């Protein structure tokens, strides 16, 4: 979960950029394609479970790219930062061990969940207006 964007458009731009595939999902070489085709369905699913890792790496790459080009989506004030809330904080170190570095304007915080799916962080609660049906 990410919070701290200056506008909804900035948030949409970041998530559009981060949603781009980081790496091709299919193996590159013909030998790897043959090996993948011979895997059982269960093992194929296990091989494809690293989608979360690819998306997190792509998010980090997107932030680095936005920082290098001076995107308008990044916070302009030094005191304002984008906060990433993590359920598993090990992902922060996994990204850094892969050679990617989080920009200075990105903070990390713990995501508090109740029953595995209800977010209880007070920073993320926002009162929305009631819409007429």
Tab-separated table of C-alpha atoms in Angstrom:
chain	number	residue	atom	x	y	z
A	1	UNK	CA	0.000	0.000	0.000
A	2	UNK	CA	1.374	3.414	-0.946
A	3	UNK	CA	0.359	6.733	0.566
A	4	UNK	CA	1.461	10.370	0.391
A	5	UNK	CA	0.926	11.326	-3.246
A	6	UNK	CA	0.201	14.982	-3.947
A	7	UNK	CA	-2.726	14.236	-6.252
A	8	UNK	CA	-4.841	11.380	-7.537
A	9	UNK	CA	-3.256	11.853	-10.964
A	10	UNK	CA	0.232	11.404	-9.488
A	11	UNK	CA	-0.915	8.205	-7.795
A	12	UNK	CA	-2.465	6.927	-11.038
A	13	UNK	CA	0.741	7.708	-12.975
A	14	UNK	CA	2.878	5.809	-10.475
A	15	UNK	CA	0.646	2.762	-10.450
A	16	UNK	CA	0.404	2.729	-14.237
A	17	UNK	CA	4.184	2.780	-14.489
A	18	UNK	CA	4.568	0.145	-11.762
A	19	UNK	CA	2.011	-2.141	-13.405
A	20	UNK	CA	4.214	-2.611	-16.470
A	21	UNK	CA	5.797	-6.072	-16.541
A	22	UNK	CA	9.329	-6.018	-15.187
A	23	UNK	CA	10.526	-9.122	-16.967
A	24	UNK	CA	9.011	-11.400	-19.584
A	25	UNK	CA	6.909	-14.125	-18.005
A	26	UNK	CA	8.054	-16.774	-20.460
A	27	UNK	CA	11.605	-18.099	-20.402
A	28	UNK	CA	13.943	-16.620	-23.008
A	29	UNK	CA	15.814	-19.610	-24.422
A	30	UNK	CA	14.348	-22.560	-26.291
A	31	UNK	CA	15.849	-24.962	-23.742
A	32	UNK	CA	14.162	-23.105	-20.882
A	33	UNK	CA	10.869	-23.161	-22.806
A	34	UNK	CA	11.140	-26.952	-23.223
A	35	UNK	CA	11.970	-27.421	-19.548
A	36	UNK	CA	9.046	-25.231	-18.530
A	37	UNK	CA	6.652	-27.140	-20.805
A	38	UNK	CA	7.672	-30.426	-19.166
A	39	UNK	CA	6.882	-29.208	-15.661
A	40	UNK	CA	3.767	-30.484	-13.945
A	41	UNK	CA	0.971	-27.978	-13.389
A	42	UNK	CA	1.847	-27.743	-9.689
A	43	UNK	CA	5.495	-26.970	-10.439
A	44	UNK	CA	4.506	-24.418	-13.088
A	45	UNK	CA	2.410	-22.613	-10.488
A	46	UNK	CA	5.333	-22.656	-8.079
A	47	UNK	CA	7.610	-21.250	-10.798
A	48	UNK	CA	5.139	-18.451	-11.510
A	49	UNK	CA	4.692	-17.471	-7.856
A	50	UNK	CA	7.464	-14.900	-8.099
A	51	UNK	CA	5.031	-12.442	-9.701
A	52	UNK	CA	4.963	-10.509	-6.414
A	53	UNK	CA	8.721	-10.176	-6.517
A	54	UNK	CA	8.592	-8.910	-10.110
A	55	UNK	CA	5.932	-6.327	-9.265
A	56	UNK	CA	7.835	-5.054	-6.240
A	57	UNK	CA	11.036	-4.819	-8.271
A	58	UNK	CA	9.127	-2.936	-10.977
A	59	UNK	CA	7.746	-0.533	-8.353
A	60	UNK	CA	11.291	0.164	-7.133
A	61	UNK	CA	12.503	0.636	-10.736
A	62	UNK	CA	9.583	3.005	-11.394
A	63	UNK	CA	10.515	5.137	-8.388
A	64	UNK	CA	14.177	5.228	-9.442
A	65	UNK	CA	13.157	6.200	-12.988
A	66	UNK	CA	10.804	8.928	-11.752
A	67	UNK	CA	13.552	10.255	-9.499
A	68	UNK	CA	16.066	10.387	-12.353
A	69	UNK	CA	13.748	12.207	-14.781
A	70	UNK	CA	12.315	14.564	-12.146
A	71	UNK	CA	8.724	13.421	-12.533
A	72	UNK	CA	5.912	15.679	-11.320
A	73	UNK	CA	4.413	12.689	-9.492
A	74	UNK	CA	7.151	12.645	-6.868
A	75	UNK	CA	6.857	14.902	-3.812
A	76	UNK	CA	8.370	18.331	-4.456
A	77	UNK	CA	8.792	19.381	-0.805
A	78	UNK	CA	11.658	17.786	1.096
A	79	UNK	CA	9.444	17.162	4.122
A	80	UNK	CA	6.812	15.288	2.107
A	81	UNK	CA	7.476	11.625	1.358
A	82	UNK	CA	5.658	8.693	-0.154
A	83	UNK	CA	5.134	5.964	2.408
A	84	UNK	CA	5.045	2.317	1.405
A	85	UNK	CA	3.262	0.100	3.910
A	86	UNK	CA	4.537	-3.489	3.993
A	87	UNK	CA	2.928	-6.576	5.450
A	88	UNK	CA	6.265	-8.394	5.134
A	89	UNK	CA	9.200	-6.028	5.660
A	90	UNK	CA	11.632	-8.605	4.232
A	91	UNK	CA	10.702	-7.325	0.747
A	92	UNK	CA	12.515	-4.062	1.444
A	93	UNK	CA	15.805	-5.888	1.938
A	94	UNK	CA	15.130	-8.239	-1.003
A	95	UNK	CA	14.816	-5.250	-3.337
A	96	UNK	CA	17.986	-3.679	-1.956
A	97	UNK	CA	19.908	-6.963	-2.177
A	98	UNK	CA	18.896	-7.185	-5.851
A	99	UNK	CA	20.839	-3.975	-6.510
A	100	UNK	CA	17.912	-1.553	-6.514
A	101	UNK	CA	17.925	1.438	-4.196
A	102	UNK	CA	14.844	3.218	-2.910
A	103	UNK	CA	14.872	7.006	-3.545
A	104	UNK	CA	15.274	9.404	-0.621
A	105	UNK	CA	11.628	10.475	-0.809
A	106	UNK	CA	10.316	6.948	-0.111
A	107	UNK	CA	9.620	5.829	3.464
A	108	UNK	CA	8.703	2.359	4.684
A	109	UNK	CA	6.223	1.499	7.417
A	110	UNK	CA	4.471	-1.601	8.735
A	111	UNK	CA	1.051	-2.520	7.347
A	112	UNK	CA	-1.258	-3.579	10.149
A	113	UNK	CA	-3.817	-6.149	9.089
A	114	UNK	CA	-6.682	-7.665	11.017
A	115	UNK	CA	-7.768	-11.145	9.967
A	116	UNK	CA	-5.348	-10.964	7.063
A	117	UNK	CA	-7.290	-8.517	4.898
A	118	UNK	CA	-8.595	-5.531	6.884
A	119	UNK	CA	-6.156	-2.622	7.070
A	120	UNK	CA	-6.036	-1.068	10.526
A	121	UNK	CA	-3.415	1.668	9.966
A	122	UNK	CA	-4.911	5.005	11.028
A	123	UNK	CA	-2.803	6.831	8.409
A	124	UNK	CA	-4.641	5.011	5.627
A	125	UNK	CA	-8.154	5.642	6.843
A	126	UNK	CA	-9.933	8.291	4.849
A	127	UNK	CA	-13.521	9.422	5.173
A	128	UNK	CA	-15.203	9.328	1.800
A	129	UNK	CA	-18.339	11.289	0.930
A	130	UNK	CA	-21.592	9.371	0.724
A	131	UNK	CA	-22.709	8.891	-2.852
A	132	UNK	CA	-26.329	8.920	-3.897
A	133	UNK	CA	-27.531	5.750	-5.569
